[in-house]
PDB file of C-alpha atoms in Angstrom:
ATOM      1  CA  UNK A   1     -31.582 -42.050 -41.245  1.00  0.00           C
ATOM      2  CA  UNK A   2     -33.038 -43.462 -38.019  1.00  0.00           C
ATOM      3  CA  UNK A   3     -36.414 -42.118 -37.010  1.00  0.00           C
ATOM      4  CA  UNK A   4     -37.316 -42.743 -33.399  1.00  0.00           C
ATOM      5  CA  UNK A   5     -40.953 -42.441 -32.462  1.00  0.00           C
ATOM      6  CA  UNK A   6     -42.098 -41.922 -28.931  1.00  0.00           C
ATOM      7  CA  UNK A   7     -45.731 -42.578 -28.113  1.00  0.00           C
ATOM      8  CA  UNK A   8     -46.959 -41.186 -24.833  1.00  0.00           C
ATOM      9  CA  UNK A   9     -49.857 -43.597 -24.486  1.00  0.00           C
ATOM     10  CA  UNK A  10     -50.406 -43.586 -28.229  1.00  0.00           C
ATOM     11  CA  UNK A  11     -48.757 -40.189 -28.713  1.00  0.00           C
ATOM     12  CA  UNK A  12     -45.670 -40.243 -30.860  1.00  0.00           C
ATOM     13  CA  UNK A  13     -42.702 -37.912 -30.842  1.00  0.00           C
ATOM     14  CA  UNK A  14     -40.135 -38.115 -33.603  1.00  0.00           C
ATOM     15  CA  UNK A  15     -36.391 -38.217 -33.290  1.00  0.00           C
ATOM     16  CA  UNK A  16     -34.165 -38.228 -36.331  1.00  0.00           C
ATOM     17  CA  UNK A  17     -30.765 -39.756 -35.615  1.00  0.00           C
ATOM     18  CA  UNK A  18     -27.690 -39.081 -37.666  1.00  0.00           C
ATOM     19  CA  UNK A  19     -25.852 -42.358 -37.008  1.00  0.00           C
ATOM     20  CA  UNK A  20     -25.600 -44.857 -39.866  1.00  0.00           C
ATOM     21  CA  UNK A  21     -28.530 -47.183 -39.295  1.00  0.00           C
ATOM     22  CA  UNK A  22     -29.621 -50.106 -41.437  1.00  0.00           C
ATOM     23  CA  UNK A  23     -33.385 -49.920 -40.922  1.00  0.00           C
ATOM     24  CA  UNK A  24     -34.097 -52.898 -43.218  1.00  0.00           C
ATOM     25  CA  UNK A  25     -31.564 -55.011 -41.323  1.00  0.00           C
ATOM     26  CA  UNK A  26     -33.196 -54.004 -38.036  1.00  0.00           C
ATOM     27  CA  UNK A  27     -36.604 -55.011 -39.433  1.00  0.00           C
ATOM     28  CA  UNK A  28     -35.239 -58.385 -40.612  1.00  0.00           C
ATOM     29  CA  UNK A  29     -33.784 -59.043 -37.163  1.00  0.00           C
ATOM     30  CA  UNK A  30     -37.031 -57.985 -35.461  1.00  0.00           C
ATOM     31  CA  UNK A  31     -39.060 -60.284 -37.719  1.00  0.00           C
ATOM     32  CA  UNK A  32     -36.706 -63.194 -37.050  1.00  0.00           C
ATOM     33  CA  UNK A  33     -36.854 -62.829 -33.259  1.00  0.00           C
ATOM     34  CA  UNK A  34     -40.292 -61.301 -32.591  1.00  0.00           C
ATOM     35  CA  UNK A  35     -41.760 -64.531 -31.222  1.00  0.00           C
ATOM     36  CA  UNK A  36     -38.633 -65.953 -29.629  1.00  0.00           C
ATOM     37  CA  UNK A  37     -35.541 -64.966 -27.658  1.00  0.00           C
ATOM     38  CA  UNK A  38     -32.081 -64.864 -29.233  1.00  0.00           C
ATOM     39  CA  UNK A  39     -29.947 -67.193 -27.051  1.00  0.00           C
ATOM     40  CA  UNK A  40     -26.907 -64.998 -27.739  1.00  0.00           C
ATOM     41  CA  UNK A  41     -28.381 -62.311 -25.458  1.00  0.00           C
ATOM     42  CA  UNK A  42     -29.855 -62.254 -21.963  1.00  0.00           C
ATOM     43  CA  UNK A  43     -33.634 -62.446 -21.700  1.00  0.00           C
ATOM     44  CA  UNK A  44     -35.534 -60.136 -19.354  1.00  0.00           C
ATOM     45  CA  UNK A  45     -39.064 -60.516 -17.991  1.00  0.00           C
ATOM     46  CA  UNK A  46     -39.623 -57.029 -19.413  1.00  0.00           C
ATOM     47  CA  UNK A  47     -37.658 -57.680 -22.611  1.00  0.00           C
ATOM     48  CA  UNK A  48     -38.950 -54.930 -24.912  1.00  0.00           C
ATOM     49  CA  UNK A  49     -35.978 -52.564 -24.878  1.00  0.00           C
ATOM     50  CA  UNK A  50     -33.463 -55.417 -24.932  1.00  0.00           C
ATOM     51  CA  UNK A  51     -35.234 -56.712 -28.064  1.00  0.00           C
ATOM     52  CA  UNK A  52     -35.275 -53.286 -29.768  1.00  0.00           C
ATOM     53  CA  UNK A  53     -31.614 -52.700 -28.868  1.00  0.00           C
ATOM     54  CA  UNK A  54     -30.703 -56.084 -30.340  1.00  0.00           C
ATOM     55  CA  UNK A  55     -32.516 -55.182 -33.570  1.00  0.00           C
ATOM     56  CA  UNK A  56     -30.729 -51.818 -33.719  1.00  0.00           C
ATOM     57  CA  UNK A  57     -27.339 -53.429 -33.035  1.00  0.00           C
ATOM     58  CA  UNK A  58     -27.503 -56.797 -34.831  1.00  0.00           C
ATOM     59  CA  UNK A  59     -29.666 -55.860 -37.806  1.00  0.00           C
ATOM     60  CA  UNK A  60     -29.319 -52.087 -37.767  1.00  0.00           C
ATOM     61  CA  UNK A  61     -25.520 -52.354 -37.416  1.00  0.00           C
ATOM     62  CA  UNK A  62     -25.249 -49.639 -34.755  1.00  0.00           C
ATOM     63  CA  UNK A  63     -22.068 -50.183 -32.709  1.00  0.00           C
ATOM     64  CA  UNK A  64     -22.130 -50.547 -28.933  1.00  0.00           C
ATOM     65  CA  UNK A  65     -21.608 -47.305 -27.025  1.00  0.00           C
ATOM     66  CA  UNK A  66     -20.331 -48.460 -23.642  1.00  0.00           C
ATOM     67  CA  UNK A  67     -19.396 -44.935 -22.558  1.00  0.00           C
ATOM     68  CA  UNK A  68     -23.060 -43.880 -22.798  1.00  0.00           C
ATOM     69  CA  UNK A  69     -24.644 -47.077 -21.483  1.00  0.00           C
ATOM     70  CA  UNK A  70     -25.843 -48.666 -24.739  1.00  0.00           C
ATOM     71  CA  UNK A  71     -24.144 -52.061 -24.784  1.00  0.00           C
ATOM     72  CA  UNK A  72     -24.623 -55.699 -23.831  1.00  0.00           C
ATOM     73  CA  UNK A  73     -21.746 -58.110 -23.347  1.00  0.00           C
ATOM     74  CA  UNK A  74     -21.120 -61.548 -21.906  1.00  0.00           C
ATOM     75  CA  UNK A  75     -18.281 -61.722 -19.379  1.00  0.00           C
ATOM     76  CA  UNK A  76     -17.369 -65.301 -18.502  1.00  0.00           C
ATOM     77  CA  UNK A  77     -20.752 -66.738 -17.405  1.00  0.00           C
ATOM     78  CA  UNK A  78     -22.685 -63.528 -16.648  1.00  0.00           C
ATOM     79  CA  UNK A  79     -23.968 -60.566 -18.630  1.00  0.00           C
ATOM     80  CA  UNK A  80     -23.184 -56.854 -18.353  1.00  0.00           C
ATOM     81  CA  UNK A  81     -25.376 -54.260 -20.014  1.00  0.00           C
ATOM     82  CA  UNK A  82     -26.107 -50.577 -19.735  1.00  0.00           C
ATOM     83  CA  UNK A  83     -29.465 -49.132 -18.801  1.00  0.00           C
ATOM     84  CA  UNK A  84     -29.792 -47.484 -22.238  1.00  0.00           C
ATOM     85  CA  UNK A  85     -29.713 -51.027 -23.662  1.00  0.00           C
ATOM     86  CA  UNK A  86     -32.423 -52.402 -21.389  1.00  0.00           C
ATOM     87  CA  UNK A  87     -34.677 -49.592 -20.073  1.00  0.00           C
ATOM     88  CA  UNK A  88     -37.110 -47.869 -22.475  1.00  0.00           C
ATOM     89  CA  UNK A  89     -36.844 -44.415 -20.903  1.00  0.00           C
ATOM     90  CA  UNK A  90     -33.035 -44.593 -20.879  1.00  0.00           C
ATOM     91  CA  UNK A  91     -32.933 -45.750 -24.524  1.00  0.00           C
ATOM     92  CA  UNK A  92     -35.198 -42.839 -25.439  1.00  0.00           C
ATOM     93  CA  UNK A  93     -32.868 -40.398 -23.638  1.00  0.00           C
ATOM     94  CA  UNK A  94     -29.824 -42.015 -25.258  1.00  0.00           C
ATOM     95  CA  UNK A  95     -31.272 -41.735 -28.770  1.00  0.00           C
ATOM     96  CA  UNK A  96     -32.612 -38.215 -28.239  1.00  0.00           C
ATOM     97  CA  UNK A  97     -29.177 -36.921 -27.201  1.00  0.00           C
ATOM     98  CA  UNK A  98     -28.289 -34.016 -29.482  1.00  0.00           C
ATOM     99  CA  UNK A  99     -25.307 -35.931 -30.901  1.00  0.00           C
ATOM    100  CA  UNK A 100     -27.485 -38.926 -31.852  1.00  0.00           C
ATOM    101  CA  UNK A 101     -30.780 -37.337 -32.799  1.00  0.00           C
ATOM    102  CA  UNK A 102     -33.220 -34.458 -32.618  1.00  0.00           C
ATOM    103  CA  UNK A 103     -36.808 -34.565 -31.375  1.00  0.00           C
ATOM    104  CA  UNK A 104     -39.002 -33.385 -34.229  1.00  0.00           C
ATOM    105  CA  UNK A 105     -42.554 -33.522 -32.825  1.00  0.00           C
ATOM    106  CA  UNK A 106     -45.406 -35.629 -31.429  1.00  0.00           C
ATOM    107  CA  UNK A 107     -48.409 -37.478 -32.738  1.00  0.00           C
ATOM    108  CA  UNK A 108     -51.518 -38.323 -30.731  1.00  0.00           C
ATOM    109  CA  UNK A 109     -54.355 -40.335 -32.341  1.00  0.00           C
ATOM    110  CA  UNK A 110     -56.847 -38.759 -29.927  1.00  0.00           C
ATOM    111  CA  UNK A 111     -56.138 -35.423 -31.604  1.00  0.00           C
ATOM    112  CA  UNK A 112     -55.705 -36.715 -35.138  1.00  0.00           C
ATOM    113  CA  UNK A 113     -58.061 -39.057 -36.984  1.00  0.00           C
ATOM    114  CA  UNK A 114     -55.790 -40.125 -39.840  1.00  0.00           C
ATOM    115  CA  UNK A 115     -52.792 -42.453 -39.683  1.00  0.00           C
ATOM    116  CA  UNK A 116     -49.263 -41.326 -38.988  1.00  0.00           C
ATOM    117  CA  UNK A 117     -47.722 -41.214 -42.467  1.00  0.00           C
ATOM    118  CA  UNK A 118     -44.274 -40.394 -41.085  1.00  0.00           C
ATOM    119  CA  UNK A 119     -43.638 -43.869 -39.677  1.00  0.00           C
ATOM    120  CA  UNK A 120     -41.172 -45.969 -41.638  1.00  0.00           C
ATOM    121  CA  UNK A 121     -39.817 -49.506 -41.369  1.00  0.00           C
ATOM    122  CA  UNK A 122     -37.167 -49.629 -38.645  1.00  0.00           C
ATOM    123  CA  UNK A 123     -38.548 -46.685 -36.668  1.00  0.00           C
ATOM    124  CA  UNK A 124     -38.521 -47.161 -32.902  1.00  0.00           C
ATOM    125  CA  UNK A 125     -41.672 -46.564 -30.845  1.00  0.00           C
ATOM    126  CA  UNK A 126     -41.693 -45.572 -27.177  1.00  0.00           C
ATOM    127  CA  UNK A 127     -44.812 -45.798 -25.014  1.00  0.00           C
ATOM    128  CA  UNK A 128     -45.703 -44.042 -21.776  1.00  0.00           C
ATOM    129  CA  UNK A 129     -48.448 -46.379 -20.510  1.00  0.00           C
ATOM    130  CA  UNK A 130     -48.898 -44.540 -17.202  1.00  0.00           C
ATOM    131  CA  UNK A 131     -48.943 -41.001 -18.647  1.00  0.00           C
ATOM    132  CA  UNK A 132     -46.284 -40.027 -16.109  1.00  0.00           C
ATOM    133  CA  UNK A 133     -43.642 -38.747 -18.524  1.00  0.00           C
ATOM    134  CA  UNK A 134     -41.520 -41.914 -18.284  1.00  0.00           C
ATOM    135  CA  UNK A 135     -41.368 -44.274 -21.243  1.00  0.00           C
ATOM    136  CA  UNK A 136     -42.313 -47.802 -20.180  1.00  0.00           C
ATOM    137  CA  UNK A 137     -42.143 -49.759 -23.433  1.00  0.00           C
ATOM    138  CA  UNK A 138     -40.299 -49.873 -26.755  1.00  0.00           C
ATOM    139  CA  UNK A 139     -41.155 -51.511 -30.089  1.00  0.00           C
ATOM    140  CA  UNK A 140     -40.000 -51.379 -33.719  1.00  0.00           C
ATOM    141  CA  UNK A 141     -42.056 -50.627 -36.838  1.00  0.00           C
ATOM    142  CA  UNK A 142     -41.726 -53.492 -39.338  1.00  0.00           C
ATOM    143  CA  UNK A 143     -44.301 -52.728 -42.026  1.00  0.00           C
ATOM    144  CA  UNK A 144     -47.529 -51.070 -43.007  1.00  0.00           C
ATOM    145  CA  UNK A 145     -50.441 -53.362 -43.732  1.00  0.00           C
ATOM    146  CA  UNK A 146     -53.147 -55.622 -42.359  1.00  0.00           C
ATOM    147  CA  UNK A 147     -52.638 -57.167 -38.924  1.00  0.00           C
ATOM    148  CA  UNK A 148     -52.353 -60.952 -39.370  1.00  0.00           C
ATOM    149  CA  UNK A 149     -54.153 -61.609 -36.063  1.00  0.00           C
ATOM    150  CA  UNK A 150     -56.794 -58.872 -36.414  1.00  0.00           C
ATOM    151  CA  UNK A 151     -57.548 -58.562 -40.157  1.00  0.00           C
ATOM    152  CA  UNK A 152     -59.917 -55.659 -39.503  1.00  0.00           C
ATOM    153  CA  UNK A 153     -56.940 -53.502 -38.468  1.00  0.00           C
ATOM    154  CA  UNK A 154     -54.746 -51.849 -41.084  1.00  0.00           C
ATOM    155  CA  UNK A 155     -51.847 -49.675 -40.029  1.00  0.00           C
ATOM    156  CA  UNK A 156     -48.217 -49.585 -39.004  1.00  0.00           C
ATOM    157  CA  UNK A 157     -47.181 -53.062 -37.882  1.00  0.00           C
ATOM    158  CA  UNK A 158     -44.717 -53.354 -35.039  1.00  0.00           C
ATOM    159  CA  UNK A 159     -42.734 -56.098 -33.350  1.00  0.00           C
ATOM    160  CA  UNK A 160     -42.110 -56.083 -29.637  1.00  0.00           C
ATOM    161  CA  UNK A 161     -41.207 -58.243 -26.666  1.00  0.00           C
ATOM    162  CA  UNK A 162     -42.498 -58.563 -23.109  1.00  0.00           C
ATOM    163  CA  UNK A 163     -45.794 -59.813 -24.428  1.00  0.00           C
ATOM    164  CA  UNK A 164     -44.445 -61.096 -27.735  1.00  0.00           C
ATOM    165  CA  UNK A 165     -46.876 -59.854 -30.328  1.00  0.00           C
ATOM    166  CA  UNK A 166     -46.976 -58.596 -33.885  1.00  0.00           C
ATOM    167  CA  UNK A 167     -49.774 -56.080 -34.382  1.00  0.00           C
ATOM    168  CA  UNK A 168     -50.866 -52.823 -35.903  1.00  0.00           C
ATOM    169  CA  UNK A 169     -50.401 -49.507 -34.136  1.00  0.00           C
TER     170      UNK A 169
END
């Protein structure tokens, strides 16, 4: 089962997807490419959703869905991709489609003092940095533990691109 998490500036909403998804494979891919770009894909200046889509496709074994805009392909010397592949808000809409998943709820650390125990390895996080209802960023949960760069932080560890960083949520 794929669990998609959507933080609205640290608020999370859950989407459970029914498609076959290899969450451990997605985590392995995310760990392998968290601090680098896979040369088999285009690289964007805002690369977060491209990175998450790659993890879902390459490691998570989800097939391209060209009809619904979730694909990335090289044609001769240029790249074609759909907005669901490369734009966080469009990926969120794609995954929350009733045929691919169901929104289950939200989590907001400002309203809850404990950790989010529902997060699992391979879950996808969406962030609304501007609090405008549009998701601006995507990341993938890779573990629960101590942040290697900030040992005082323990929590759900995520990998992401744009500013390549591995840290606790």
